[in-house]
Amino acid sequence: MSPFYPLSDRARHSPPTTTEPYAWLASSLETIHQANWYRSVQPLDSLPGCIVQSQGQSWINFASNDYLGLAGDPRLIAAAIAATRAWGTGSTGSRLLTGHRPLHRQLEEAIAQLKQTEDALVFSSGYLANLGAIAAVVGKRDLILSDRYNHSSLKNGAILSGATIQEYQHLDLADLTLQLQQHRQHYRRCLIVTDSVFSMDGDVCPLPQLLDLATEYNSMLLIDEAHATGVFGESGAGCAEYFNCTGKPMIQVGTLSKALGSLGGYVAGSAPLIDFLRNRAPSWIYTTALTPADTAAALAAVEICRREPQRRQQLWQNVAQFKHLLATQLPQAVLLPSDSPILCLQLANPAQALQVGHLLKQAGIFAPAIRPPTVTTSRIRISLMATHTSEQLQQLVDALQSMEIYS
Ligand SMILES: *Cc1c(COP(=O)(O)O)cnc(C)c1O
């Protein structure tokens, strides 16, 4: 009755040990090490913030996506605890089965209100929101035009959709136009896909022009506002608000896990779009709903984001101050083009980026080296928060100034 073959029989059928099927893992890891591409995790043992504890030491943190300093805010923590008491730790199922709570709907209404869209849908992460939205709105007969520097979740959403994918040069409207002229007519639907703020570079997409092109070529536009929500626009609604494009037809995706300090993602747009996604987005239908704690924390954050614009103002003041310090005290430093709180110091190669990251660590500063294959140019990525002090910004510049490569 055993489903297994007797051992001797199995041994006779197994391939020789020289082609052991997992042996490639060790040699692939070796290759990764040799290219200086190896990554590992670093545990933090404190509340999130611009000072964090790790390995028994304090660090100034320039690596967080918590732009407004909300992830450790007592109001978000209290909301998460209250929701857990009321609704439990897990949501126990898909939104369409046992997972839906009134809290989810409240959050979706708050996001739609912030974004000034007809409706919104909350996903369990920003990554899943992108996979779900893209794969739902286009398929095999359709075309996706994608900025070359788009986030992994946009690229993988495009692959998952089965649509034909054409990448255009980063932020290059001429190249995008050319590709629309060449390819658009051969496909049923077309979706232009872009980060609004590019996560590894900090530059910003030309949204009004992209919207014009989308209209001209009868195409949809999806923007990923992951690094813009809470940060850009008068009320923190993102680049759509910043560029005065609120209300224009487009698909806005974003995350609850960066400036909003929680976990989860969303799509905001027209009522038919959201209704369609509830019926056709597998990464929403076939996954467990966001936990009550995450949902409540995000809801509290959306409120704070609207009510406390001073956080955003302080963040932008820090951006201006840091750029000024670099320009006046470290003019040798090459900053990649950026219009956001993400600022990157360009470095010659992965080894140099690792070295600068290492020296910053020795100075008690956490700002990671970002290397290929994540990006093509090695760099130190600095993300600023509203809660960084002038002294902390100066400490970062001082630490860089003392390095050989900047002397
Ligand atoms: C972080 C990020 C995501 C993914 O969001 P999560 O909520 O962390 O899954 C998607 N797009 C961009 C541009 C991001 O930076």
GROMACS .gro file of C-alpha atoms and ligand atoms in nm:
model
  422
    1MET     CA    1   0.000   0.000   0.000
    2SER     CA    2   0.300   0.230   0.038
    3PRO     CA    3   0.313   0.497  -0.231
    4PHE     CA    4   0.693   0.483  -0.217
    5TYR     CA    5   0.920   0.246  -0.405
    6PRO     CA    6   1.144   0.020  -0.196
    7LEU     CA    7   1.479   0.192  -0.134
    8SER     CA    8   1.677  -0.039  -0.359
    9ASP     CA    9   1.440   0.027  -0.643
   10ARG     CA   10   1.463   0.403  -0.593
   11ALA     CA   11   1.841   0.395  -0.576
   12ARG     CA   12   1.850   0.213  -0.907
   13HIS     CA   13   1.648   0.495  -1.068
   14SER     CA   14   1.829   0.794  -0.914
   15PRO     CA   15   2.076   0.982  -1.134
   16PRO     CA   16   2.450   0.979  -1.057
   17THR     CA   17   2.553   1.207  -0.766
   18THR     CA   18   2.761   1.432  -0.993
   19THR     CA   19   2.437   1.586  -1.126
   20GLU     CA   20   2.295   1.632  -0.775
   21PRO     CA   21   2.000   1.863  -0.849
   22TYR     CA   22   2.071   2.129  -0.584
   23ALA     CA   23   2.447   2.157  -0.629
   24TRP     CA   24   2.407   2.465  -0.850
   25LEU     CA   25   2.290   2.672  -0.550
   26ALA     CA   26   2.633   2.682  -0.384
   27SER     CA   27   2.812   2.771  -0.706
   28SER     CA   28   2.555   3.040  -0.793
   29LEU     CA   29   2.599   3.193  -0.448
   30GLU     CA   30   2.976   3.191  -0.503
   31THR     CA   31   2.927   3.385  -0.828
   32ILE     CA   32   2.705   3.636  -0.646
   33HIS     CA   33   2.975   3.685  -0.379
   34GLN     CA   34   3.247   3.733  -0.639
   35ALA     CA   35   3.048   4.004  -0.817
   36ASN     CA   36   2.997   4.188  -0.483
   37TRP     CA   37   2.623   4.136  -0.535
   38TYR     CA   38   2.565   3.934  -0.220
   39ARG     CA   39   2.301   4.067   0.020
   40SER     CA   40   2.200   3.976   0.373
   41VAL     CA   41   1.958   4.103   0.637
   42GLN     CA   42   2.030   4.330   0.931
   43PRO     CA   43   1.808   4.309   1.239
   44LEU     CA   44   1.689   4.634   1.401
   45ASP     CA   45   1.586   4.608   1.768
   46SER     CA   46   1.390   4.927   1.826
   47LEU     CA   47   1.090   5.124   1.718
   48PRO     CA   48   1.131   5.260   1.365
   49GLY     CA   49   1.262   5.616   1.349
   50CYS     CA   50   1.559   5.828   1.245
   51ILE     CA   51   1.759   5.674   1.529
   52VAL     CA   52   1.744   5.295   1.544
   53GLN     CA   53   1.916   5.032   1.757
   54SER     CA   54   2.097   4.739   1.605
   55GLN     CA   55   2.368   4.507   1.738
   56GLY     CA   56   2.371   4.695   2.070
   57GLN     CA   57   2.444   5.027   1.902
   58SER     CA   58   2.255   5.340   1.790
   59TRP     CA   59   2.245   5.434   1.423
   60ILE     CA   60   2.125   5.740   1.239
   61ASN     CA   61   1.886   5.589   0.989
   62PHE     CA   62   1.890   5.717   0.629
   63ALA     CA   63   1.746   5.397   0.486
   64SER     CA   64   1.381   5.407   0.585
   65ASN     CA   65   1.072   5.456   0.370
   66ASP     CA   66   0.891   5.594   0.675
   67TYR     CA   67   0.905   5.946   0.529
   68LEU     CA   68   0.667   6.111   0.775
   69GLY     CA   69   0.792   5.922   1.080
   70LEU     CA   70   0.456   5.752   1.133
   71ALA     CA   71   0.558   5.386   1.168
   72GLY     CA   72   0.636   5.434   1.538
   73ASP     CA   73   0.365   5.696   1.603
   74PRO     CA   74   0.169   5.620   1.924
   75ARG     CA   75  -0.160   5.690   1.744
   76LEU     CA   76  -0.094   5.423   1.481
   77ILE     CA   77   0.019   5.180   1.749
   78ALA     CA   78  -0.295   5.248   1.955
   79ALA     CA   79  -0.518   5.201   1.649
   80ALA     CA   80  -0.349   4.869   1.567
   81ILE     CA   81  -0.389   4.743   1.926
   82ALA     CA   82  -0.754   4.849   1.945
   83ALA     CA   83  -0.832   4.680   1.612
   84THR     CA   84  -0.656   4.362   1.723
   85ARG     CA   85  -0.862   4.357   2.046
   86ALA     CA   86  -1.183   4.410   1.853
   87TRP     CA   87  -1.121   4.191   1.546
   88GLY     CA   88  -0.836   3.953   1.630
   89THR     CA   89  -0.491   3.906   1.482
   90GLY     CA   90  -0.578   3.745   1.150
   91SER     CA   91  -0.850   3.828   0.904
   92THR     CA   92  -0.898   3.451   0.847
   93GLY     CA   93  -0.980   3.454   0.478
   94SER     CA   94  -1.012   3.629   0.146
   95ARG     CA   95  -1.211   3.953   0.138
   96LEU     CA   96  -1.474   3.769  -0.068
   97LEU     CA   97  -1.515   3.497   0.197
   98THR     CA   98  -1.455   3.553   0.570
   99GLY     CA   99  -1.183   3.821   0.550
  100HIS     CA  100  -1.385   4.141   0.504
  101ARG     CA  101  -1.432   4.378   0.801
  102PRO     CA  102  -1.599   4.722   0.809
  103LEU     CA  103  -1.249   4.859   0.875
  104HIS     CA  104  -1.134   4.757   0.525
  105ARG     CA  105  -1.413   4.954   0.366
  106GLN     CA  106  -1.345   5.254   0.589
  107LEU     CA  107  -0.982   5.251   0.477
  108GLU     CA  108  -1.082   5.224   0.111
  109GLU     CA  109  -1.318   5.519   0.150
  110ALA     CA  110  -1.045   5.722   0.321
  111ILE     CA  111  -0.796   5.644   0.040
  112ALA     CA  112  -1.052   5.733  -0.229
  113GLN     CA  113  -1.119   6.060  -0.048
  114LEU     CA  114  -0.748   6.140  -0.019
  115LYS     CA  115  -0.694   6.060  -0.388
  116GLN     CA  116  -1.022   6.222  -0.498
  117THR     CA  117  -1.112   5.909  -0.693
  118GLU     CA  118  -1.450   5.737  -0.712
  119ASP     CA  119  -1.328   5.431  -0.527
  120ALA     CA  120  -1.025   5.238  -0.400
  121LEU     CA  121  -0.934   4.879  -0.322
  122VAL     CA  122  -0.692   4.767  -0.052
  123PHE     CA  123  -0.450   4.480  -0.123
  124SER     CA  124  -0.226   4.290   0.118
  125SER     CA  125   0.084   4.464  -0.020
  126GLY     CA  126   0.180   4.719  -0.282
  127TYR     CA  127   0.353   4.441  -0.472
  128LEU     CA  128   0.029   4.242  -0.489
  129ALA     CA  129  -0.166   4.555  -0.589
  130ASN     CA  130   0.058   4.600  -0.893
  131LEU     CA  131   0.050   4.233  -0.990
  132GLY     CA  132  -0.327   4.226  -0.957
  133ALA     CA  133  -0.409   4.554  -1.129
  134ILE     CA  134  -0.182   4.504  -1.430
  135ALA     CA  135  -0.272   4.141  -1.490
  136ALA     CA  136  -0.643   4.226  -1.463
  137VAL     CA  137  -0.659   4.517  -1.708
  138VAL     CA  138  -0.446   4.378  -1.992
  139GLY     CA  139  -0.390   4.034  -2.145
  140LYS     CA  140  -0.248   3.846  -2.444
  141ARG     CA  141  -0.396   4.075  -2.711
  142ASP     CA  142  -0.267   4.390  -2.542
  143LEU     CA  143   0.045   4.607  -2.519
  144ILE     CA  144   0.230   4.735  -2.213
  145LEU     CA  145   0.473   5.025  -2.247
  146SER     CA  146   0.694   5.028  -1.941
  147ASP     CA  147   0.964   5.269  -1.819
  148ARG     CA  148   1.294   5.084  -1.813
  149TYR     CA  149   1.352   5.174  -1.445
  150ASN     CA  150   1.012   5.059  -1.321
  151HIS     CA  151   0.981   4.876  -0.989
  152SER     CA  152   1.005   4.497  -0.986
  153SER     CA  153   0.634   4.463  -0.904
  154LEU     CA  154   0.537   4.658  -1.218
  155LYS     CA  155   0.770   4.449  -1.433
  156ASN     CA  156   0.645   4.122  -1.289
  157GLY     CA  157   0.283   4.236  -1.315
  158ALA     CA  158   0.347   4.299  -1.683
  159ILE     CA  159   0.494   3.951  -1.731
  160LEU     CA  160   0.205   3.793  -1.540
  161SER     CA  161  -0.049   3.968  -1.763
  162GLY     CA  162   0.074   3.790  -2.077
  163ALA     CA  163   0.064   4.119  -2.270
  164THR     CA  164   0.342   4.219  -2.513
  165ILE     CA  165   0.590   4.430  -2.318
  166GLN     CA  166   0.794   4.713  -2.470
  167GLU     CA  167   1.027   4.906  -2.241
  168TYR     CA  168   1.096   5.271  -2.316
  169GLN     CA  169   1.405   5.464  -2.209
  170HIS     CA  170   1.381   5.605  -1.858
  171LEU     CA  171   1.156   5.918  -1.850
  172ASP     CA  172   1.201   5.951  -2.228
  173LEU     CA  173   0.878   6.091  -2.378
  174ALA     CA  174   1.023   6.091  -2.730
  175ASP     CA  175   1.101   5.720  -2.708
  176LEU     CA  176   0.758   5.646  -2.561
  177THR     CA  177   0.590   5.843  -2.842
  178LEU     CA  178   0.790   5.657  -3.104
  179GLN     CA  179   0.688   5.322  -2.956
  180LEU     CA  180   0.322   5.425  -2.940
  181GLN     CA  181   0.341   5.525  -3.307
  182GLN     CA  182   0.505   5.197  -3.405
  183HIS     CA  183   0.315   4.948  -3.194
  184ARG     CA  184  -0.014   5.085  -3.059
  185GLN     CA  185  -0.226   5.004  -3.365
  186HIS     CA  186  -0.138   4.632  -3.355
  187TYR     CA  187  -0.297   4.571  -3.016
  188ARG     CA  188  -0.642   4.581  -2.859
  189ARG     CA  189  -0.573   4.771  -2.535
  190CYS     CA  190  -0.258   4.954  -2.432
  191LEU     CA  191  -0.133   5.030  -2.082
  192ILE     CA  192   0.148   5.275  -2.009
  193VAL     CA  193   0.310   5.186  -1.676
  194THR     CA  194   0.542   5.398  -1.463
  195ASP     CA  195   0.662   5.469  -1.110
  196SER     CA  196   0.560   5.826  -1.025
  197VAL     CA  197   0.865   5.863  -0.800
  198PHE     CA  198   1.136   5.615  -0.901
  199SER     CA  199   1.227   5.414  -0.596
  200MET     CA  200   1.600   5.371  -0.650
  201ASP     CA  201   1.670   5.710  -0.814
  202GLY     CA  202   1.424   5.956  -0.666
  203ASP     CA  203   1.336   6.125  -0.996
  204VAL     CA  204   0.974   6.190  -1.096
  205CYS     CA  205   0.773   6.096  -1.406
  206PRO     CA  206   0.633   6.375  -1.630
  207LEU     CA  207   0.272   6.293  -1.543
  208PRO     CA  208   0.084   6.563  -1.741
  209GLN     CA  209   0.267   6.470  -2.063
  210LEU     CA  210   0.212   6.098  -2.000
  211LEU     CA  211  -0.159   6.163  -1.956
  212ASP     CA  212  -0.168   6.358  -2.282
  213LEU     CA  213   0.008   6.076  -2.466
  214ALA     CA  214  -0.228   5.819  -2.315
  215THR     CA  215  -0.528   6.019  -2.440
  216GLU     CA  216  -0.376   6.074  -2.783
  217TYR     CA  217  -0.306   5.704  -2.833
  218ASN     CA  218  -0.622   5.569  -2.671
  219SER     CA  219  -0.420   5.408  -2.393
  220MET     CA  220  -0.457   5.359  -2.019
  221LEU     CA  221  -0.198   5.493  -1.774
  222LEU     CA  222  -0.100   5.324  -1.448
  223ILE     CA  223   0.119   5.517  -1.204
  224ASP     CA  224   0.280   5.367  -0.897
  225GLU     CA  225   0.266   5.627  -0.620
  226ALA     CA  226   0.452   5.410  -0.363
  227HIS     CA  227   0.708   5.681  -0.279
  228ALA     CA  228   0.475   5.976  -0.350
  229THR     CA  229   0.172   5.906  -0.131
  230GLY     CA  230   0.195   6.114   0.184
  231VAL     CA  231   0.498   6.296   0.042
  232PHE     CA  232   0.384   6.485  -0.272
  233GLY     CA  233   0.091   6.724  -0.308
  234GLU     CA  234  -0.076   6.969  -0.072
  235SER     CA  235  -0.273   6.699   0.108
  236GLY     CA  236  -0.024   6.417   0.049
  237ALA     CA  237  -0.228   6.256  -0.227
  238GLY     CA  238   0.085   6.200  -0.439
  239CYS     CA  239   0.219   6.313  -0.776
  240ALA     CA  240  -0.131   6.322  -0.927
  241GLU     CA  241  -0.212   6.606  -0.687
  242TYR     CA  242   0.134   6.764  -0.714
  243PHE     CA  243   0.093   6.794  -1.094
  244ASN     CA  244  -0.269   6.914  -1.072
  245CYS     CA  245  -0.386   6.595  -1.243
  246THR     CA  246  -0.639   6.497  -0.977
  247GLY     CA  247  -0.953   6.357  -1.139
  248LYS     CA  248  -0.786   6.269  -1.470
  249PRO     CA  249  -0.857   5.915  -1.588
  250MET     CA  250  -0.574   5.686  -1.472
  251ILE     CA  251  -0.501   5.389  -1.249
  252GLN     CA  252  -0.323   5.493  -0.929
  253VAL     CA  253  -0.145   5.223  -0.731
  254GLY     CA  254   0.039   5.272  -0.406
  255THR     CA  255   0.147   5.126  -0.078
  256LEU     CA  256   0.040   5.163   0.283
  257SER     CA  257   0.388   5.057   0.394
  258LYS     CA  258   0.601   5.363   0.322
  259ALA     CA  259   0.489   5.714   0.430
  260LEU     CA  260   0.173   5.560   0.579
  261GLY     CA  261   0.380   5.347   0.817
  262SER     CA  262   0.172   5.028   0.797
  263LEU     CA  263   0.153   4.733   0.556
  264GLY     CA  264  -0.059   4.683   0.246
  265GLY     CA  265  -0.124   4.836  -0.094
  266TYR     CA  266  -0.408   4.997  -0.284
  267VAL     CA  267  -0.548   5.078  -0.624
  268ALA     CA  268  -0.747   5.401  -0.659
  269GLY     CA  269  -0.952   5.495  -0.965
  270SER     CA  270  -1.293   5.492  -1.123
  271ALA     CA  271  -1.582   5.291  -0.976
  272PRO     CA  272  -1.592   5.051  -1.274
  273LEU     CA  273  -1.217   4.989  -1.246
  274ILE     CA  274  -1.239   4.901  -0.877
  275ASP     CA  275  -1.550   4.687  -0.928
  276PHE     CA  276  -1.370   4.503  -1.209
  277LEU     CA  277  -1.062   4.441  -0.991
  278ARG     CA  278  -1.280   4.296  -0.713
  279ASN     CA  279  -1.393   4.041  -0.971
  280ARG     CA  280  -1.078   3.986  -1.174
  281ALA     CA  281  -0.761   4.052  -0.968
  282PRO     CA  282  -0.631   3.712  -0.850
  283SER     CA  283  -0.384   3.871  -0.606
  284TRP     CA  284  -0.683   4.027  -0.430
  285ILE     CA  285  -0.931   3.740  -0.462
  286TYR     CA  286  -0.706   3.447  -0.371
  287THR     CA  287  -0.513   3.590  -0.080
  288THR     CA  288  -0.599   3.662   0.282
  289ALA     CA  289  -0.733   4.009   0.358
  290LEU     CA  290  -0.512   4.266   0.529
  291THR     CA  291  -0.499   4.213   0.907
  292PRO     CA  292  -0.717   4.434   1.129
  293ALA     CA  293  -0.402   4.583   1.288
  294ASP     CA  294  -0.246   4.684   0.955
  295THR     CA  295  -0.578   4.819   0.828
  296ALA     CA  296  -0.642   5.031   1.138
  297ALA     CA  297  -0.287   5.166   1.146
  298ALA     CA  298  -0.312   5.268   0.779
  299LEU     CA  299  -0.649   5.433   0.840
  300ALA     CA  300  -0.503   5.635   1.127
  301ALA     CA  301  -0.207   5.730   0.904
  302VAL     CA  302  -0.427   5.855   0.617
  303GLU     CA  303  -0.603   6.082   0.867
  304ILE     CA  304  -0.276   6.216   1.011
  305CYS     CA  305  -0.134   6.261   0.662
  306ARG     CA  306  -0.420   6.498   0.577
  307ARG     CA  307  -0.446   6.676   0.910
  308GLU     CA  308  -0.075   6.736   0.970
  309PRO     CA  309   0.072   6.892   0.654
  310GLN     CA  310   0.353   7.029   0.872
  311ARG     CA  311   0.513   6.681   0.859
  312ARG     CA  312   0.533   6.704   0.481
  313GLN     CA  313   0.663   7.062   0.500
  314GLN     CA  314   0.937   6.955   0.741
  315LEU     CA  315   1.034   6.668   0.510
  316TRP     CA  316   1.073   6.903   0.211
  317GLN     CA  317   1.266   7.149   0.427
  318ASN     CA  318   1.506   6.865   0.514
  319VAL     CA  319   1.546   6.780   0.145
  320ALA     CA  320   1.634   7.143   0.064
  321GLN     CA  321   1.871   7.168   0.358
  322PHE     CA  322   2.055   6.845   0.278
  323LYS     CA  323   2.100   6.944  -0.087
  324HIS     CA  324   2.235   7.281   0.027
  325LEU     CA  325   2.481   7.120   0.271
  326LEU     CA  326   2.610   6.887  -0.001
  327ALA     CA  327   2.644   7.164  -0.259
  328THR     CA  328   2.834   7.393  -0.021
  329GLN     CA  329   3.039   7.146   0.184
  330LEU     CA  330   3.090   6.848  -0.048
  331PRO     CA  331   3.077   6.976  -0.406
  332GLN     CA  332   3.279   6.670  -0.524
  333ALA     CA  333   2.985   6.442  -0.445
  334VAL     CA  334   2.781   6.342  -0.750
  335LEU     CA  335   2.412   6.337  -0.673
  336LEU     CA  336   2.188   6.152  -0.920
  337PRO     CA  337   1.898   6.368  -1.051
  338SER     CA  338   1.618   6.367  -0.792
  339ASP     CA  339   1.307   6.568  -0.710
  340SER     CA  340   1.215   6.369  -0.401
  341PRO     CA  341   1.341   6.278  -0.052
  342ILE     CA  342   1.533   5.989  -0.216
  343LEU     CA  343   1.885   6.117  -0.286
  344CYS     CA  344   2.157   5.899  -0.436
  345LEU     CA  345   2.532   5.950  -0.430
  346GLN     CA  346   2.671   5.805  -0.750
  347LEU     CA  347   2.976   5.579  -0.707
  348ALA     CA  348   3.213   5.417  -0.953
  349ASN     CA  349   3.143   5.049  -0.889
  350PRO     CA  350   2.983   4.800  -0.646
  351ALA     CA  351   3.302   4.770  -0.440
  352GLN     CA  352   3.325   5.148  -0.390
  353ALA     CA  353   2.957   5.168  -0.296
  354LEU     CA  354   3.007   4.890  -0.041
  355GLN     CA  355   3.312   5.067   0.096
  356VAL     CA  356   3.129   5.399   0.143
  357GLY     CA  357   2.835   5.213   0.300
  358HIS     CA  358   3.081   5.040   0.533
  359LEU     CA  359   3.255   5.365   0.633
  360LEU     CA  360   2.919   5.528   0.701
  361LYS     CA  361   2.833   5.234   0.926
  362GLN     CA  362   3.158   5.287   1.116
  363ALA     CA  363   3.042   5.646   1.167
  364GLY     CA  364   2.711   5.516   1.309
  365ILE     CA  365   2.511   5.596   0.996
  366PHE     CA  366   2.291   5.355   0.807
  367ALA     CA  367   2.261   5.437   0.433
  368PRO     CA  368   2.282   5.131   0.214
  369ALA     CA  369   2.486   5.066  -0.096
  370ILE     CA  370   2.254   4.983  -0.386
  371ARG     CA  371   2.425   4.781  -0.656
  372PRO     CA  372   2.353   4.585  -0.969
  373PRO     CA  373   2.136   4.396  -1.044
  374THR     CA  374   1.894   4.627  -0.859
  375VAL     CA  375   2.031   4.931  -1.045
  376THR     CA  376   2.280   4.979  -1.328
  377THR     CA  377   2.492   5.242  -1.146
  378SER     CA  378   2.624   5.168  -0.797
  379ARG     CA  379   2.524   5.421  -0.537
  380ILE     CA  380   2.456   5.510  -0.175
  381ARG     CA  381   2.084   5.565  -0.136
  382ILE     CA  382   1.982   5.824   0.121
  383SER     CA  383   1.617   5.862   0.211
  384LEU     CA  384   1.524   6.158   0.425
  385MET     CA  385   1.249   6.170   0.685
  386ALA     CA  386   1.046   6.458   0.829
  387THR     CA  387   1.189   6.369   1.169
  388HIS     CA  388   1.560   6.399   1.081
  389THR     CA  389   1.721   6.692   1.265
  390SER     CA  390   1.961   6.946   1.110
  391GLU     CA  391   2.237   6.795   1.325
  392GLN     CA  392   2.175   6.449   1.180
  393LEU     CA  393   2.192   6.584   0.824
  394GLN     CA  394   2.518   6.758   0.910
  395GLN     CA  395   2.658   6.438   1.065
  396LEU     CA  396   2.599   6.254   0.738
  397VAL     CA  397   2.780   6.524   0.540
  398ASP     CA  398   3.067   6.525   0.794
  399ALA     CA  399   3.104   6.148   0.767
  400LEU     CA  400   3.120   6.165   0.388
  401GLN     CA  401   3.365   6.456   0.400
  402SER     CA  402   3.613   6.255   0.605
  403MET     CA  403   3.634   5.981   0.340
  404GLU     CA  404   3.930   5.943   0.110
  405ILE     CA  405   3.719   5.937  -0.207
  406TYR     CA  406   3.582   6.283  -0.123
  407SER     CA  407   3.907   6.440  -0.005
  408LIG     C1  408   0.791   4.943  -0.222
  408LIG     C2  409   0.734   4.951  -0.357
  408LIG     C3  410   0.630   4.867  -0.396
  408LIG     C4  411   0.583   4.753  -0.312
  408LIG     O1  412   0.509   4.796  -0.204
  408LIG     P1  413   0.495   4.698  -0.078
  408LIG     O2  414   0.376   4.749  -0.009
  408LIG     O3  415   0.622   4.714  -0.001
  408LIG     O4  416   0.477   4.560  -0.132
  408LIG     C5  417   0.574   4.887  -0.520
  408LIG     N1  418   0.619   4.982  -0.603
  408LIG     C6  419   0.720   5.064  -0.570
  408LIG     C7  420   0.764   5.169  -0.666
  408LIG     C8  421   0.781   5.050  -0.446
  408LIG     O5  422   0.884   5.129  -0.414
   0.00000   0.00000   0.00000
